[in-house]
Structures are given as structure tokens and as C-alpha cells.
Amino acid sequence: AQSVSQHNHHVILSEAASLELGCNYSYGGTVNLFWYVQYPGQHLQLLLKYFSGDPLVKGIKGFEAEFIKSKFSFNLRKPSVQWSDTAEYFCAVKLTSGTYKYIFGTGTRLKVLA
Amino acid sequence: SQTIHQWPATLVQPVGSPLSLECTVEGTSNPNLYWYRQAAGRGLQLLFYSVGIGQISSEVPQNLSASRPQDRQFILSSKKLLLSDSGFYLCAWSLGIIETQYFGPGTRLLVL
């Protein structure tokens, strides 16, 4: 069965530190990839997405992610985190082979210390 | 613009009681609709999805059911709640087969 792995469950960083959250999926076909973020007390919202083209995608609030097909990875990065980035981050995969299902990772809780 | 509503926001129910959670989408037609349960450390578990009125796909066998009586309405139900049904329930919508999902505010359910 297809799955999405987020190996970092909890991450604590100081402001201005660099961030990289890992995401790996297990599916050999064509995929659409997403990162969602859930700030405390808010809706789950889209951070960025990859459908095709340039494997380096940029999202809101200075986040970016790189799709590396050979590694089945879609890691999220930010060069310098802020206290306001404290949130839970979810990686998700959408298979393009005739399914409407999205598969989510278990999430990474990021805490940024001021 | 499109909006998605869920109610109630919070619900406390006794074990064995029935459940009905409602989700409605505004500003779009023929959306794909989804119910997820979010548990700490376990991410989002897809429960049901629907690509049209009356069409329900179940992902996890359990004592929950879903219905889609109208194009933009998705209902999650149970005849008898279990303690293990406690959790945070999210509704989401998307368009087409290759599109972003948009999430509602969620319903926090506590079964006592």
C-alpha cells in the first residue's frame, strides 16, 4: 500500500535557524505532492504543491520544497525560521493514476523558540 | 470564493449515542468531498470520500458511515459511538482529479 513517511515527529529550533523537514513516499508512478500547515487554532492550509515542471517549488512565507524523484522525496525547507512558523506540518501525496485519494504523513510538530 | 463549513465545532457525546457531523461547501459545484480523522502523532486518516451525490467510498471499516444527500453537503454519522471514535474530524473538498484539497475548521468529538 502507498504510504508517506515524515521521520521528524517533533522539531525544536531557535529563531533564524534553518529548517528541513523530510518527506518520503512509497509509490513508483506519477504523483502530485503537497505540504500543508496547521497553525495553532487554525485550519489546515496549503503551504506549497508540486504537480509538474521545476522540481523546486516555492510556497508562502518563504518555504520551499524540492521533489527528488529518484529518492521519492519532497523535503520542505526554510532558510531562517520565525517564531510564527510554530505549527504542525503535513506532507501529502496524490496519486495521478485515476484515484481521488490523498495520502498524508503523520505530521511534524515544529516549535520555534523566540 | 469558496468556503467550507463544519458543525458543530465541538461535541461531547456519551458512548452508545448517535452522531451526525455536517460539512457544507459554498461557491463551487461538483466538488469531491472527504472526511478525515486527525489523531495526535497519526496524521490524517482518510475515512470516506465522495465524487458525487450518493457516491461514497469507504476507506476504513468501522462503525462510522457517510452520506452525500446534496452536491455540496457531506454528512458523517454513527448509530452508536464508541470511546475510540473520539478525535478531530476534518472535512475537505477538491475539484477534479488533480487538484489541491481545502480543509474545513474541523469538529472535535469527545466520547465519554
Coordinates of C-alpha atoms in Angstrom, one line a residue:
Chain A
A1 CA 0.0 0.0 0.0
Q2 CA 1.1 3.5 -0.7
S3 CA 2.4 5.5 2.3
V4 CA 4.0 8.8 3.2
S5 CA 6.7 9.0 5.9
Q6 CA 7.7 12.0 7.9
H7 CA 10.6 10.9 10.0
N8 CA 10.8 14.0 12.2
H9 CA 7.8 14.0 14.6
H10 CA 8.9 16.9 16.8
V11 CA 11.4 19.6 15.9
I12 CA 12.6 22.4 18.1
L13 CA 14.6 25.3 16.6
S14 CA 15.7 28.7 17.6
E15 CA 14.6 31.7 15.5
A16 CA 16.8 32.3 12.4
A17 CA 17.8 28.6 12.3
S18 CA 17.4 26.7 9.0
L19 CA 14.7 24.1 8.7
E20 CA 14.4 21.0 6.7
L21 CA 11.6 18.5 7.2
G22 CA 11.8 15.2 5.5
C23 CA 9.0 13.5 3.5
N24 CA 9.3 10.3 1.6
Y25 CA 6.6 8.4 -0.2
S26 CA 6.3 4.8 -1.5
Y27 CA 4.8 4.8 -5.0
G28 CA 6.5 4.3 -8.3
G29 CA 4.1 6.2 -10.5
T30 CA 3.3 9.8 -11.2
V31 CA 2.4 11.8 -8.1
N32 CA 1.3 15.2 -7.0
L33 CA 2.9 16.4 -3.8
F34 CA 1.8 18.8 -1.1
W35 CA 2.8 20.4 2.1
Y36 CA 0.1 21.6 4.4
V37 CA 0.5 23.6 7.6
Q38 CA -1.7 23.8 10.6
Y39 CA -1.0 26.8 12.9
P40 CA -2.4 26.6 16.4
G41 CA -6.1 27.0 16.4
Q42 CA -6.3 27.4 12.6
H43 CA -7.5 25.4 9.6
L44 CA -5.1 23.1 7.8
Q45 CA -3.9 25.2 4.8
L46 CA -1.8 24.6 1.8
L47 CA 1.8 25.7 2.0
L48 CA 3.0 24.6 -1.4
K49 CA 2.5 22.0 -4.0
Y50 CA 4.2 20.2 -6.9
F51 CA 2.4 19.0 -9.9
S52 CA 5.0 19.0 -12.7
G53 CA 7.9 21.1 -14.1
D54 CA 10.6 22.7 -11.9
P55 CA 11.2 20.3 -9.0
L56 CA 12.0 23.2 -6.7
V57 CA 8.8 24.8 -5.7
K58 CA 8.3 27.9 -3.6
G59 CA 5.4 28.4 -1.3
I60 CA 4.1 31.0 1.1
K61 CA 6.1 32.6 3.9
G62 CA 9.5 31.8 2.4
F63 CA 9.0 28.0 2.4
E64 CA 10.3 25.8 -0.5
A65 CA 10.4 22.2 -1.3
E66 CA 12.3 20.0 -3.7
F67 CA 11.0 17.0 -5.4
I68 CA 13.7 14.4 -6.0
K69 CA 12.0 11.6 -8.0
S70 CA 14.9 9.2 -7.6
K71 CA 14.7 9.4 -3.9
F72 CA 10.9 9.5 -3.7
S73 CA 11.3 12.6 -1.5
F74 CA 9.7 16.0 -1.2
N75 CA 11.5 17.8 1.7
L76 CA 10.4 21.1 3.0
R77 CA 12.9 23.8 3.7
K78 CA 13.2 27.3 5.0
P79 CA 16.5 29.2 5.4
S80 CA 15.5 31.1 8.5
V81 CA 12.5 30.2 10.7
Q82 CA 10.5 32.6 12.7
W83 CA 8.6 32.2 15.9
S84 CA 5.4 32.4 13.9
D85 CA 6.3 29.2 12.0
T86 CA 5.4 27.2 15.1
A87 CA 2.9 24.8 13.7
E88 CA 2.3 21.2 12.6
Y89 CA 3.4 20.4 9.0
F90 CA 1.9 17.6 6.9
C91 CA 3.2 16.1 3.7
A92 CA 0.7 14.6 1.3
V93 CA 0.8 12.6 -1.9
K94 CA -1.9 12.4 -4.5
L95 CA -1.6 9.6 -7.0
T96 CA -2.5 10.6 -10.5
S97 CA -3.5 7.2 -11.7
G98 CA -7.2 7.5 -11.6
T99 CA -7.8 7.9 -7.8
Y100 CA -9.2 10.7 -5.8
K101 CA -7.4 9.8 -2.6
Y102 CA -4.8 11.8 -0.9
I103 CA -2.3 10.1 1.5
F104 CA -1.0 12.1 4.4
G105 CA 2.1 11.7 6.5
T106 CA 1.9 11.6 10.3
G107 CA 2.9 15.2 10.6
T108 CA 5.8 17.1 12.2
R109 CA 5.3 19.5 15.1
L110 CA 7.7 22.4 14.8
K111 CA 8.3 24.7 17.7
V112 CA 10.4 27.8 17.2
L113 CA 11.9 29.4 20.2
A114 CA 12.0 33.2 20.3
Chain B
S1 CA -14.8 32.5 -3.4
Q2 CA -15.2 29.0 -2.0
T3 CA -15.8 28.4 1.7
I4 CA -16.3 25.2 3.7
H5 CA -18.3 24.9 6.9
Q6 CA -18.3 22.3 9.5
W7 CA -20.6 22.0 12.6
P8 CA -20.6 21.6 15.4
A9 CA -17.1 22.9 16.3
T10 CA -17.1 20.8 19.5
L11 CA -19.2 17.9 20.6
V12 CA -19.3 15.8 23.7
Q13 CA -21.4 12.6 23.4
P14 CA -21.9 9.5 25.6
V15 CA -20.9 6.1 24.5
G16 CA -23.6 4.4 22.5
S17 CA -25.3 7.7 21.4
P18 CA -25.7 8.5 17.7
L19 CA -23.6 11.0 15.7
S20 CA -24.2 13.4 12.9
L21 CA -21.5 15.8 11.7
E22 CA -22.2 18.1 8.8
C23 CA -20.0 19.7 6.2
T24 CA -21.1 22.1 3.5
V25 CA -19.2 23.8 0.7
E26 CA -20.1 27.1 -0.8
G27 CA -19.1 28.7 -4.0
T28 CA -18.3 25.7 -6.2
S29 CA -20.1 22.9 -7.9
N30 CA -19.5 19.1 -8.1
P31 CA -16.7 19.1 -5.5
N32 CA -15.0 15.9 -4.4
L33 CA -15.7 15.7 -0.6
Y34 CA -13.6 14.0 2.1
W35 CA -13.9 13.1 5.7
Y36 CA -10.6 12.6 7.7
R37 CA -9.9 11.9 11.3
Q38 CA -6.8 13.6 12.8
A39 CA -5.2 11.9 15.8
A40 CA -2.1 13.2 17.5
G41 CA 1.0 11.5 16.0
R42 CA -1.0 9.7 13.4
G43 CA -1.6 12.3 10.9
L44 CA -4.8 12.4 8.8
Q45 CA -6.6 9.2 8.3
L46 CA -9.0 9.2 5.3
L47 CA -12.4 7.8 6.4
F48 CA -14.7 8.5 3.4
Y49 CA -14.7 10.3 0.1
S50 CA -17.3 11.2 -2.4
V51 CA -17.1 12.2 -6.1
G52 CA -20.8 12.8 -6.5
I53 CA -24.3 12.8 -4.9
G54 CA -24.9 9.4 -3.4
Q55 CA -21.4 8.1 -4.2
I56 CA -19.5 7.1 -1.1
S57 CA -16.2 5.3 -0.9
S58 CA -15.2 4.0 2.5
E59 CA -11.5 3.6 3.4
V60 CA -11.6 2.3 7.0
P61 CA -14.2 -0.3 8.2
Q62 CA -15.6 0.9 11.4
N63 CA -18.9 2.0 12.9
L64 CA -19.0 5.3 11.0
S65 CA -20.9 6.0 7.8
A66 CA -21.1 8.9 5.4
S67 CA -23.8 10.2 3.1
R68 CA -24.0 12.9 0.5
P69 CA -27.6 13.9 0.1
Q70 CA -26.8 17.1 -1.9
D71 CA -24.0 18.2 -4.2
R72 CA -22.2 20.3 -1.5
Q73 CA -23.2 18.5 1.6
F74 CA -21.4 15.7 3.3
I75 CA -22.5 14.0 6.5
L76 CA -20.6 11.8 8.8
S77 CA -22.8 9.5 11.0
S78 CA -22.7 6.8 13.6
K79 CA -25.6 4.8 15.1
K80 CA -23.7 4.1 18.3
L81 CA -20.5 5.9 19.3
L82 CA -17.5 4.1 20.8
L83 CA -14.9 5.6 23.0
S84 CA -12.4 5.1 20.2
D85 CA -14.4 7.5 18.0
S86 CA -13.1 10.5 19.9
G87 CA -10.9 12.7 17.8
F88 CA -10.7 15.6 15.5
Y89 CA -12.8 15.3 12.3
L90 CA -11.9 17.3 9.2
C91 CA -13.9 17.7 6.1
A92 CA -12.2 18.7 2.8
W93 CA -13.1 19.4 -0.8
S94 CA -11.3 19.5 -4.1
L95 CA -12.2 19.8 -7.8
G96 CA -11.3 17.3 -10.5
I97 CA -8.8 14.6 -10.1
I98 CA -5.6 16.6 -9.9
E99 CA -6.3 19.5 -7.5
T100 CA -5.5 20.9 -4.1
Q101 CA -7.6 19.9 -1.2
Y102 CA -9.1 22.6 1.0
F103 CA -10.0 21.9 4.6
G104 CA -12.7 23.0 7.0
P105 CA -12.2 24.1 10.6
G106 CA -12.9 20.6 12.0
T107 CA -15.1 19.2 14.7
R108 CA -13.6 18.0 18.0
L109 CA -15.5 15.0 19.2
L110 CA -15.2 13.6 22.7
V111 CA -17.0 10.4 23.5
L112 CA -17.3 9.7 27.3

